[in-house]
Amino acid sequence: MKKTIKDFDLKNKRVIIRCDFNVPIKDGNITDDNRIIESLPTIKYAIDKNAKVILMSHLGRVKTVEDKNKNTLKPVADRLSELLNQEVLFVSETRGSFLEDSINNLKSGEVLLVENTRHEDLEGKKESSNDQELGKYWASLGDIFINDAFGTCHRAHASNVGIGSNLPNGIGFLVEKELDVLGNTLDNPIKPFTVILGGAKVSDKIKVIENLVTIADYILIGGGMSYTFLKAKDIEIGASLLDEDNINFCKEMLDKYPDKIILPIDSVCSKKIDSNEECSLKFITDLNKDDIGLDIGKGTVELFEQYLNESKTVIWNGPLGMFELEQYQNGTKKICECLSKLDSTVIIGGGDTAAAAISFGYKESFTHISTGGGASLEMMEGKILPGIDVINDK
Ligand code: AMP
């Protein structure tokens, strides 16, 4: 068990909390403040315990001076201040005497937000390459480090691993929930355990398949990646998405686990990827050379539902069709609907799947929607995440 924020006496201590404030900002306005709202429990806890709260986060990528000027956390400080109903002191620097003085002057219960940690990437990618000097310097600004940014835990950056290596540390409530739900479920799934995989490319999910095929009872494959599996069975996939380099991998998996890997039996196809183009439902063996498979069909939905209705644990990563276009949303929507009715542990693994499920109105319908796309995928791959690994055990 990892140490958590609750394991520390925070009173009058300088507590650095690594948050995930990587929110979409357009013309200086935050268009979705969900990540800020989700960070509030940990921040409020630290305020209530009379800590001097120092918040850090990255925002976008910083490769040019233009990126640096554009990707500022100032709008986050303003929004956070509204949500907390107290002043959030914004320091537009990532190092230097102004930052140090501001922290020295911070009183217990006050909150300060440091500028985008990736401003340090402009010269030599110091943040993203976990520069030792930078990690030590940031650690010198605090007494305790709390990692509450799950979305970056799969990367060793100066603002997580760097600071964490140099201070007493723990996790915040958001990361704790990810480990409790996603981590424990992967370690100890109640059976039958079914994994749904979709999305674009097989190559992104090879390690997930290799790891989960040994743990899960069934892997239901939809989305763009299913067509490479179908091709591996010598089925005509027309102009559907094909990951040529991984046909052999799919063949191997199908040979080794013929009863575990479940593929679509029909497909919603079109001749062109366009919202005005006609689409039709075809059996999976009836695709013509110019057909593009863009969603699972209703036969596949029913087939998948049979497995899901029997499952006690379900983890889902990757939309089952090109859900950005309305005519290819049905498969993903129907599976959301089916999962929402189950009395089982249902976890949605981040990224596009989470965005799709939330946009279809299923935000509160599952056991857990993971906040980190890459991080949750790497947990599903069975990897140890560096941002978690750096945190001490109780
Ligand atoms: P991923 O990031 O791997 O989860 O992939 C998500 C993307 O996969 C989304 O943008 C979907 O539009 C896309 N996708 C899902 N199904 C298909 C499909 N049948 N053909 C092409 N792209 C798809």
CSV table of C-alpha atoms and ligand atoms in Angstrom, one decimal:
chain,number,residue,atom,x,y,z
A,1,MET,CA,0.0,0.0,0.0
A,2,LYS,CA,1.3,3.4,-1.0
A,3,LYS,CA,1.4,6.3,1.5
A,4,THR,CA,-1.4,8.8,1.0
A,5,ILE,CA,-1.8,12.4,1.9
A,6,LYS,CA,-3.6,11.2,5.0
A,7,ASP,CA,-0.4,9.6,6.4
A,8,PHE,CA,1.2,13.0,6.9
A,9,ASP,CA,0.9,15.9,9.4
A,10,LEU,CA,0.5,18.7,7.0
A,11,LYS,CA,0.2,21.6,9.5
A,12,ASN,CA,2.4,24.6,8.5
A,13,LYS,CA,4.3,22.4,6.0
A,14,ARG,CA,5.0,23.4,2.5
A,15,VAL,CA,3.1,20.7,0.6
A,16,ILE,CA,3.7,20.4,-3.2
A,17,ILE,CA,0.8,18.7,-4.9
A,18,ARG,CA,1.3,17.6,-8.5
A,19,CYS,CA,-2.1,18.0,-10.1
A,20,ASP,CA,-3.4,17.4,-13.6
A,21,PHE,CA,-4.5,20.8,-14.8
A,22,ASN,CA,-3.9,19.9,-18.5
A,23,VAL,CA,-7.3,21.3,-19.5
A,24,PRO,CA,-8.5,22.5,-22.9
A,25,ILE,CA,-8.2,26.3,-23.2
A,26,LYS,CA,-9.5,28.4,-26.1
A,27,ASP,CA,-8.9,32.1,-26.4
A,28,GLY,CA,-7.9,32.2,-22.7
A,29,ASN,CA,-11.1,30.4,-21.6
A,30,ILE,CA,-11.2,26.9,-20.1
A,31,THR,CA,-13.7,24.9,-22.1
A,32,ASP,CA,-13.8,21.9,-19.8
A,33,ASP,CA,-12.9,22.3,-16.1
A,34,ASN,CA,-13.5,18.7,-15.1
A,35,ARG,CA,-9.9,18.0,-14.3
A,36,ILE,CA,-9.7,21.0,-12.0
A,37,ILE,CA,-12.9,20.0,-10.2
A,38,GLU,CA,-11.6,16.5,-9.7
A,39,SER,CA,-8.4,17.8,-8.1
A,40,LEU,CA,-10.4,19.7,-5.4
A,41,PRO,CA,-10.7,17.0,-2.8
A,42,THR,CA,-6.9,16.7,-2.3
A,43,ILE,CA,-6.4,20.4,-2.5
A,44,LYS,CA,-9.2,21.1,0.0
A,45,TYR,CA,-7.9,18.5,2.4
A,46,ALA,CA,-4.4,20.1,2.4
A,47,ILE,CA,-6.0,23.6,3.0
A,48,ASP,CA,-8.2,22.2,5.8
A,49,LYS,CA,-5.1,20.7,7.5
A,50,ASN,CA,-3.4,24.1,7.4
A,51,ALA,CA,-0.7,23.3,4.9
A,52,LYS,CA,1.0,25.9,2.7
A,53,VAL,CA,-0.3,24.5,-0.6
A,54,ILE,CA,2.0,24.6,-3.6
A,55,LEU,CA,0.3,23.3,-6.8
A,56,MET,CA,2.2,22.2,-9.9
A,57,SER,CA,1.0,20.9,-13.3
A,58,HIS,CA,1.9,20.7,-16.9
A,59,LEU,CA,-0.3,22.2,-19.7
A,60,GLY,CA,0.1,21.0,-23.3
A,61,ARG,CA,3.5,20.7,-24.9
A,62,VAL,CA,6.1,23.4,-25.0
A,63,LYS,CA,8.4,23.2,-27.9
A,64,THR,CA,8.6,26.9,-29.1
A,65,VAL,CA,8.4,30.3,-27.5
A,66,GLU,CA,4.9,30.6,-29.0
A,67,ASP,CA,3.9,27.4,-27.1
A,68,LYS,CA,5.4,28.9,-23.9
A,69,ASN,CA,3.4,32.1,-24.2
A,70,LYS,CA,0.2,30.3,-25.1
A,71,ASN,CA,0.3,27.5,-22.6
A,72,THR,CA,0.1,29.4,-19.3
A,73,LEU,CA,-1.8,28.1,-16.2
A,74,LYS,CA,-3.1,31.6,-15.4
A,75,PRO,CA,-6.7,30.8,-16.4
A,76,VAL,CA,-6.5,27.7,-14.2
A,77,ALA,CA,-5.5,29.8,-11.2
A,78,ASP,CA,-8.5,32.1,-11.8
A,79,ARG,CA,-10.9,29.1,-12.2
A,80,LEU,CA,-9.4,27.4,-9.2
A,81,SER,CA,-9.8,30.5,-7.1
A,82,GLU,CA,-13.5,30.6,-8.0
A,83,LEU,CA,-14.0,27.0,-7.1
A,84,LEU,CA,-12.1,27.2,-3.8
A,85,ASN,CA,-13.6,30.5,-3.0
A,86,GLN,CA,-10.2,31.8,-1.9
A,87,GLU,CA,-7.3,33.5,-3.6
A,88,VAL,CA,-4.9,31.3,-5.6
A,89,LEU,CA,-1.6,33.1,-5.9
A,90,PHE,CA,-0.3,32.5,-9.5
A,91,VAL,CA,3.5,32.7,-10.0
A,92,SER,CA,4.3,33.0,-13.7
A,93,GLU,CA,7.8,31.5,-13.2
A,94,THR,CA,9.0,27.9,-12.8
A,95,ARG,CA,12.1,28.9,-10.9
A,96,GLY,CA,13.9,31.9,-9.4
A,97,SER,CA,13.8,34.4,-6.6
A,98,PHE,CA,10.2,35.5,-7.2
A,99,LEU,CA,8.9,32.0,-6.9
A,100,GLU,CA,11.1,31.3,-3.8
A,101,ASP,CA,10.0,34.5,-2.1
A,102,SER,CA,6.3,33.9,-2.9
A,103,ILE,CA,6.6,30.4,-1.3
A,104,ASN,CA,8.5,31.8,1.7
A,105,ASN,CA,5.7,34.3,2.3
A,106,LEU,CA,2.9,31.8,1.9
A,107,LYS,CA,0.8,31.4,5.1
A,108,SER,CA,-0.7,28.2,6.3
A,109,GLY,CA,-4.0,27.5,4.5
A,110,GLU,CA,-3.0,29.6,1.5
A,111,VAL,CA,-2.6,28.3,-2.1
A,112,LEU,CA,-0.1,29.0,-4.8
A,113,LEU,CA,0.0,27.7,-8.4
A,114,VAL,CA,3.4,27.5,-10.2
A,115,GLU,CA,3.5,28.2,-13.9
A,116,ASN,CA,3.3,25.3,-16.4
A,117,THR,CA,6.1,22.8,-15.5
A,118,ARG,CA,6.7,22.2,-19.2
A,119,HIS,CA,8.0,25.8,-19.6
A,120,GLU,CA,11.2,24.0,-18.5
A,121,ASP,CA,11.1,21.9,-21.7
A,122,LEU,CA,12.0,24.9,-23.9
A,123,GLU,CA,15.7,24.5,-23.3
A,124,GLY,CA,16.7,20.9,-23.1
A,125,LYS,CA,13.3,19.2,-22.1
A,126,LYS,CA,14.3,19.5,-18.5
A,127,GLU,CA,10.8,18.7,-17.1
A,128,SER,CA,10.0,15.8,-19.6
A,129,SER,CA,13.4,14.2,-19.3
A,130,ASN,CA,13.3,14.3,-15.5
A,131,ASP,CA,16.4,16.5,-15.2
A,132,GLN,CA,18.0,15.7,-11.9
A,133,GLU,CA,18.9,19.3,-11.0
A,134,LEU,CA,15.4,20.5,-11.7
A,135,GLY,CA,13.7,17.8,-9.6
A,136,LYS,CA,16.0,18.6,-6.7
A,137,TYR,CA,15.4,22.3,-7.1
A,138,TRP,CA,11.6,22.0,-7.1
A,139,ALA,CA,11.8,19.5,-4.1
A,140,SER,CA,13.8,22.2,-2.2
A,141,LEU,CA,10.7,24.4,-2.4
A,142,GLY,CA,8.6,21.9,-0.3
A,143,ASP,CA,8.6,19.7,2.7
A,144,ILE,CA,6.2,17.0,1.4
A,145,PHE,CA,5.3,15.8,-2.1
A,146,ILE,CA,1.9,14.5,-3.0
A,147,ASN,CA,1.3,13.0,-6.5
A,148,ASP,CA,-2.3,13.4,-7.6
A,149,ALA,CA,-1.8,13.5,-11.4
A,150,PHE,CA,-2.6,10.0,-12.6
A,151,GLY,CA,-2.5,11.0,-16.2
A,152,THR,CA,1.3,11.5,-16.1
A,153,CYS,CA,2.2,8.6,-13.8
A,154,HIS,CA,3.4,6.5,-16.7
A,155,ARG,CA,6.1,9.1,-17.5
A,156,ALA,CA,9.1,9.9,-15.3
A,157,HIS,CA,9.1,13.7,-15.3
A,158,ALA,CA,10.9,16.2,-13.0
A,159,SER,CA,7.6,17.3,-11.5
A,160,ASN,CA,6.6,13.8,-10.4
A,161,VAL,CA,9.5,11.3,-10.2
A,162,GLY,CA,12.1,14.1,-9.8
A,163,ILE,CA,10.4,15.8,-6.8
A,164,GLY,CA,9.2,12.5,-5.4
A,165,SER,CA,12.7,11.1,-5.2
A,166,ASN,CA,13.9,14.0,-3.1
A,167,LEU,CA,11.0,14.4,-0.6
A,168,PRO,CA,8.8,12.4,1.8
A,169,ASN,CA,5.9,11.5,-0.5
A,170,GLY,CA,2.4,10.1,-0.9
A,171,ILE,CA,-0.5,10.0,-3.3
A,172,GLY,CA,-3.6,12.2,-3.4
A,173,PHE,CA,-7.2,11.0,-3.5
A,174,LEU,CA,-7.4,10.8,-7.3
A,175,VAL,CA,-4.4,8.6,-7.7
A,176,GLU,CA,-5.5,6.5,-4.7
A,177,LYS,CA,-8.9,5.9,-6.4
A,178,GLU,CA,-7.2,4.8,-9.6
A,179,LEU,CA,-5.0,2.3,-7.7
A,180,ASP,CA,-7.9,1.1,-5.6
A,181,VAL,CA,-10.2,0.5,-8.5
A,182,LEU,CA,-8.1,-0.1,-11.6
A,183,GLY,CA,-5.1,-1.6,-9.9
A,184,ASN,CA,-6.9,-3.9,-7.5
A,185,THR,CA,-9.3,-5.1,-10.2
A,186,LEU,CA,-6.4,-6.0,-12.5
A,187,ASP,CA,-4.7,-7.8,-9.7
A,188,ASN,CA,-7.7,-9.6,-8.5
A,189,PRO,CA,-10.7,-9.6,-11.0
A,190,ILE,CA,-13.9,-11.3,-10.0
A,191,LYS,CA,-14.6,-13.8,-12.7
A,192,PRO,CA,-15.9,-14.0,-15.4
A,193,PHE,CA,-13.6,-11.1,-16.4
A,194,THR,CA,-14.2,-9.6,-19.9
A,195,VAL,CA,-12.1,-7.0,-21.6
A,196,ILE,CA,-13.5,-4.9,-24.5
A,197,LEU,CA,-10.8,-3.5,-26.8
A,198,GLY,CA,-11.5,-1.1,-29.6
A,199,GLY,CA,-9.9,2.1,-31.1
A,200,ALA,CA,-7.8,2.5,-34.1
A,201,LYS,CA,-4.6,0.5,-34.1
A,202,VAL,CA,-3.6,-3.0,-33.0
A,203,SER,CA,-0.1,-1.7,-32.4
A,204,ASP,CA,-1.2,0.6,-29.5
A,205,LYS,CA,-2.8,-2.4,-27.7
A,206,ILE,CA,-0.4,-5.3,-28.4
A,207,LYS,CA,1.0,-5.3,-24.8
A,208,VAL,CA,-2.5,-4.9,-23.3
A,209,ILE,CA,-3.7,-8.0,-25.3
A,210,GLU,CA,-0.6,-10.0,-24.3
A,211,ASN,CA,-1.0,-9.2,-20.6
A,212,LEU,CA,-4.8,-9.4,-20.4
A,213,VAL,CA,-5.3,-12.5,-22.5
A,214,THR,CA,-3.7,-14.5,-19.7
A,215,ILE,CA,-5.9,-12.9,-17.0
A,216,ALA,CA,-9.3,-12.4,-18.7
A,217,ASP,CA,-11.9,-15.0,-19.7
A,218,TYR,CA,-12.8,-13.1,-22.9
A,219,ILE,CA,-11.5,-10.3,-25.0
A,220,LEU,CA,-14.1,-8.7,-27.2
A,221,ILE,CA,-12.5,-6.8,-30.1
A,222,GLY,CA,-14.2,-4.1,-32.0
A,223,GLY,CA,-13.3,-0.7,-33.6
A,224,GLY,CA,-10.6,-0.2,-36.2
A,225,MET,CA,-8.3,-2.8,-34.7
A,226,SER,CA,-10.8,-5.7,-35.3
A,227,TYR,CA,-10.2,-5.6,-39.0
A,228,THR,CA,-6.5,-6.7,-38.7
A,229,PHE,CA,-7.7,-9.7,-36.6
A,230,LEU,CA,-10.3,-10.4,-39.3
A,231,LYS,CA,-7.7,-10.1,-42.0
A,232,ALA,CA,-5.6,-12.6,-40.1
A,233,LYS,CA,-8.4,-15.1,-40.6
A,234,ASP,CA,-8.3,-14.4,-44.3
A,235,ILE,CA,-11.6,-12.5,-44.3
A,236,GLU,CA,-12.0,-9.7,-46.9
A,237,ILE,CA,-11.9,-6.4,-45.0
A,238,GLY,CA,-12.1,-4.1,-48.0
A,239,ALA,CA,-10.6,-0.7,-47.3
A,240,SER,CA,-11.1,-0.9,-43.5
A,241,LEU,CA,-8.2,0.1,-41.2
A,242,LEU,CA,-5.4,-2.4,-41.5
A,243,ASP,CA,-2.3,-2.7,-39.4
A,244,GLU,CA,-0.2,-4.7,-41.8
A,245,ASP,CA,2.8,-5.2,-39.5
A,246,ASN,CA,0.7,-6.9,-36.9
A,247,ILE,CA,-1.3,-9.4,-38.9
A,248,ASN,CA,1.1,-12.2,-37.7
A,249,PHE,CA,0.6,-11.1,-34.1
A,250,CYS,CA,-3.2,-11.3,-34.5
A,251,LYS,CA,-2.8,-14.8,-36.1
A,252,GLU,CA,-0.7,-16.0,-33.2
A,253,MET,CA,-3.2,-14.7,-30.7
A,254,LEU,CA,-6.2,-16.3,-32.6
A,255,ASP,CA,-4.3,-19.6,-32.8
A,256,LYS,CA,-3.4,-19.6,-29.2
A,257,TYR,CA,-6.7,-18.3,-27.7
A,258,PRO,CA,-9.4,-19.2,-30.2
A,259,ASP,CA,-12.2,-19.3,-27.6
A,260,LYS,CA,-11.1,-16.2,-25.8
A,261,ILE,CA,-10.8,-13.6,-28.5
A,262,ILE,CA,-14.2,-12.7,-29.9
A,263,LEU,CA,-14.5,-10.8,-33.1
A,264,PRO,CA,-17.3,-8.9,-34.8
A,265,ILE,CA,-19.8,-10.8,-37.0
A,266,ASP,CA,-21.1,-7.8,-38.8
A,267,SER,CA,-20.1,-4.3,-39.6
A,268,VAL,CA,-21.6,-0.9,-40.5
A,269,CYS,CA,-19.7,0.0,-43.7
A,270,SER,CA,-19.4,2.9,-46.1
A,271,LYS,CA,-17.5,3.7,-49.3
A,272,LYS,CA,-16.1,7.0,-47.8
A,273,ILE,CA,-15.5,8.4,-44.4
A,274,ASP,CA,-17.9,11.3,-44.5
A,275,SER,CA,-20.9,12.2,-42.4
A,276,ASN,CA,-23.0,12.6,-45.6
A,277,GLU,CA,-22.1,9.3,-47.1
A,278,GLU,CA,-24.5,6.4,-47.1
A,279,CYS,CA,-23.7,3.4,-44.8
A,280,SER,CA,-25.0,-0.1,-44.7
A,281,LEU,CA,-25.0,-3.1,-42.4
A,282,LYS,CA,-23.1,-6.2,-43.8
A,283,PHE,CA,-22.2,-9.6,-42.5
A,284,ILE,CA,-18.5,-9.6,-41.8
A,285,THR,CA,-17.8,-12.1,-44.7
A,286,ASP,CA,-19.7,-9.9,-47.2
A,287,LEU,CA,-17.5,-6.8,-47.4
A,288,ASN,CA,-16.5,-5.7,-50.9
A,289,LYS,CA,-13.0,-4.3,-51.8
A,290,ASP,CA,-14.2,-0.7,-51.5
A,291,ASP,CA,-16.1,-1.1,-48.2
A,292,ILE,CA,-14.8,0.6,-45.1
A,293,GLY,CA,-15.9,-0.9,-41.8
A,294,LEU,CA,-16.7,1.9,-39.4
A,295,ASP,CA,-18.7,0.5,-36.6
A,296,ILE,CA,-19.8,-2.9,-35.2
A,297,GLY,CA,-23.2,-4.0,-36.4
A,298,LYS,CA,-26.2,-5.0,-34.3
A,299,GLY,CA,-25.4,-8.7,-34.5
A,300,THR,CA,-22.0,-8.0,-32.9
A,301,VAL,CA,-23.7,-5.8,-30.3
A,302,GLU,CA,-26.0,-8.7,-29.4
A,303,LEU,CA,-23.0,-11.2,-29.4
A,304,PHE,CA,-20.9,-8.9,-27.1
A,305,GLU,CA,-24.0,-8.4,-24.8
A,306,GLN,CA,-24.2,-12.1,-24.3
A,307,TYR,CA,-20.6,-12.2,-22.9
A,308,LEU,CA,-21.1,-8.9,-20.9
A,309,ASN,CA,-24.3,-10.0,-19.3
A,310,GLU,CA,-22.5,-13.0,-17.8
A,311,SER,CA,-19.4,-11.0,-16.6
A,312,LYS,CA,-18.6,-9.9,-13.1
A,313,THR,CA,-15.8,-7.7,-14.1
A,314,VAL,CA,-15.5,-5.6,-17.3
A,315,ILE,CA,-12.6,-3.3,-18.4
A,316,TRP,CA,-13.1,-1.4,-21.6
A,317,ASN,CA,-10.5,0.6,-23.6
A,318,GLY,CA,-11.1,2.0,-27.1
A,319,PRO,CA,-14.4,3.0,-28.9
A,320,LEU,CA,-16.0,0.3,-31.0
A,321,GLY,CA,-16.6,2.5,-34.0
A,322,MET,CA,-15.7,5.9,-35.4
A,323,PHE,CA,-17.9,7.5,-32.8
A,324,GLU,CA,-16.9,11.1,-33.9
A,325,LEU,CA,-19.4,10.6,-36.8
A,326,GLU,CA,-23.0,10.1,-35.7
A,327,GLN,CA,-23.8,7.2,-38.0
A,328,TYR,CA,-21.0,5.2,-36.4
A,329,GLN,CA,-21.8,5.8,-32.7
A,330,ASN,CA,-24.4,3.0,-32.3
A,331,GLY,CA,-22.0,0.2,-31.3
A,332,THR,CA,-20.2,2.2,-28.6
A,333,LYS,CA,-23.6,3.7,-27.4
A,334,LYS,CA,-25.3,0.3,-27.2
A,335,ILE,CA,-22.4,-1.2,-25.2
A,336,CYS,CA,-22.4,1.8,-22.8
A,337,GLU,CA,-26.1,1.1,-22.3
A,338,CYS,CA,-25.6,-2.7,-21.7
A,339,LEU,CA,-22.7,-2.0,-19.2
A,340,SER,CA,-24.7,0.6,-17.4
A,341,LYS,CA,-27.3,-2.0,-16.5
A,342,LEU,CA,-24.8,-4.6,-15.2
A,343,ASP,CA,-24.4,-5.2,-11.5
A,344,SER,CA,-20.7,-5.8,-12.0
A,345,THR,CA,-17.4,-3.9,-11.7
A,346,VAL,CA,-17.2,-1.9,-14.9
A,347,ILE,CA,-14.1,0.2,-15.6
A,348,ILE,CA,-13.7,2.5,-18.6
A,349,GLY,CA,-10.0,3.0,-19.3
A,350,GLY,CA,-9.5,6.6,-20.2
A,351,GLY,CA,-8.9,8.6,-23.4
A,352,ASP,CA,-11.4,8.4,-26.2
A,353,THR,CA,-13.6,5.8,-24.6
A,354,ALA,CA,-14.1,7.9,-21.5
A,355,ALA,CA,-14.9,10.9,-23.7
A,356,ALA,CA,-17.4,8.9,-25.7
A,357,ALA,CA,-19.1,7.4,-22.6
A,358,ILE,CA,-19.4,10.8,-20.9
A,359,SER,CA,-20.7,12.5,-24.1
A,360,PHE,CA,-23.4,9.8,-24.4
A,361,GLY,CA,-24.5,10.6,-20.8
A,362,TYR,CA,-22.9,7.7,-19.0
A,363,LYS,CA,-20.6,9.6,-16.7
A,364,GLU,CA,-22.1,8.3,-13.5
A,365,SER,CA,-23.1,4.8,-14.8
A,366,PHE,CA,-20.0,2.8,-14.2
A,367,THR,CA,-17.8,1.7,-11.2
A,368,HIS,CA,-15.0,3.9,-12.5
A,369,ILE,CA,-13.9,6.0,-15.5
A,370,SER,CA,-10.2,6.3,-15.4
A,371,THR,CA,-8.8,9.8,-15.8
A,372,GLY,CA,-5.5,8.9,-17.5
A,373,GLY,CA,-5.5,7.4,-21.1
A,374,GLY,CA,-1.9,6.4,-21.4
A,375,ALA,CA,-1.4,5.7,-17.7
A,376,SER,CA,-4.5,3.4,-17.5
A,377,LEU,CA,-3.3,1.6,-20.7
A,378,GLU,CA,0.1,1.0,-19.2
A,379,MET,CA,-1.5,-0.4,-16.1
A,380,MET,CA,-3.5,-2.7,-18.3
A,381,GLU,CA,-0.2,-3.7,-19.9
A,382,GLY,CA,1.0,-4.8,-16.5
A,383,LYS,CA,3.7,-2.2,-16.3
A,384,ILE,CA,4.8,-0.4,-13.1
A,385,LEU,CA,4.2,3.3,-13.5
A,386,PRO,CA,7.2,5.4,-12.5
A,387,GLY,CA,5.0,8.2,-11.0
A,388,ILE,CA,3.6,5.5,-8.6
A,389,ASP,CA,6.8,3.6,-8.1
A,390,VAL,CA,8.5,6.6,-6.7
A,391,ILE,CA,5.9,6.8,-3.9
A,392,ASN,CA,6.9,5.1,-0.7
A,393,ASP,CA,4.9,2.3,0.8
A,394,LYS,CA,3.2,2.7,4.2
B,1,AMP,P1,-7.6,4.8,-29.7
B,1,AMP,O1,-7.0,6.1,-29.4
B,1,AMP,O2,-6.7,3.7,-30.2
B,1,AMP,O3,-8.6,4.3,-28.6
B,1,AMP,O4,-8.5,5.1,-31.0
B,1,AMP,C1,-9.7,5.9,-31.0
B,1,AMP,C2,-10.0,6.2,-32.4
B,1,AMP,O5,-10.4,5.0,-33.0
B,1,AMP,C3,-11.2,7.1,-32.5
B,1,AMP,O6,-10.8,8.3,-33.0
B,1,AMP,C4,-12.2,6.3,-33.4
B,1,AMP,O7,-12.7,7.2,-34.5
B,1,AMP,C5,-11.2,5.3,-34.1
B,1,AMP,N1,-12.0,4.2,-34.6
B,1,AMP,C6,-12.8,3.4,-33.9
B,1,AMP,N2,-13.3,2.5,-34.8
B,1,AMP,C7,-12.8,2.7,-36.0
B,1,AMP,C8,-13.0,2.1,-37.3
B,1,AMP,N3,-13.8,1.1,-37.5
B,1,AMP,N4,-12.3,2.6,-38.3
B,1,AMP,C9,-11.4,3.7,-38.1
B,1,AMP,N5,-11.3,4.3,-36.9
B,1,AMP,C10,-11.9,3.8,-35.9
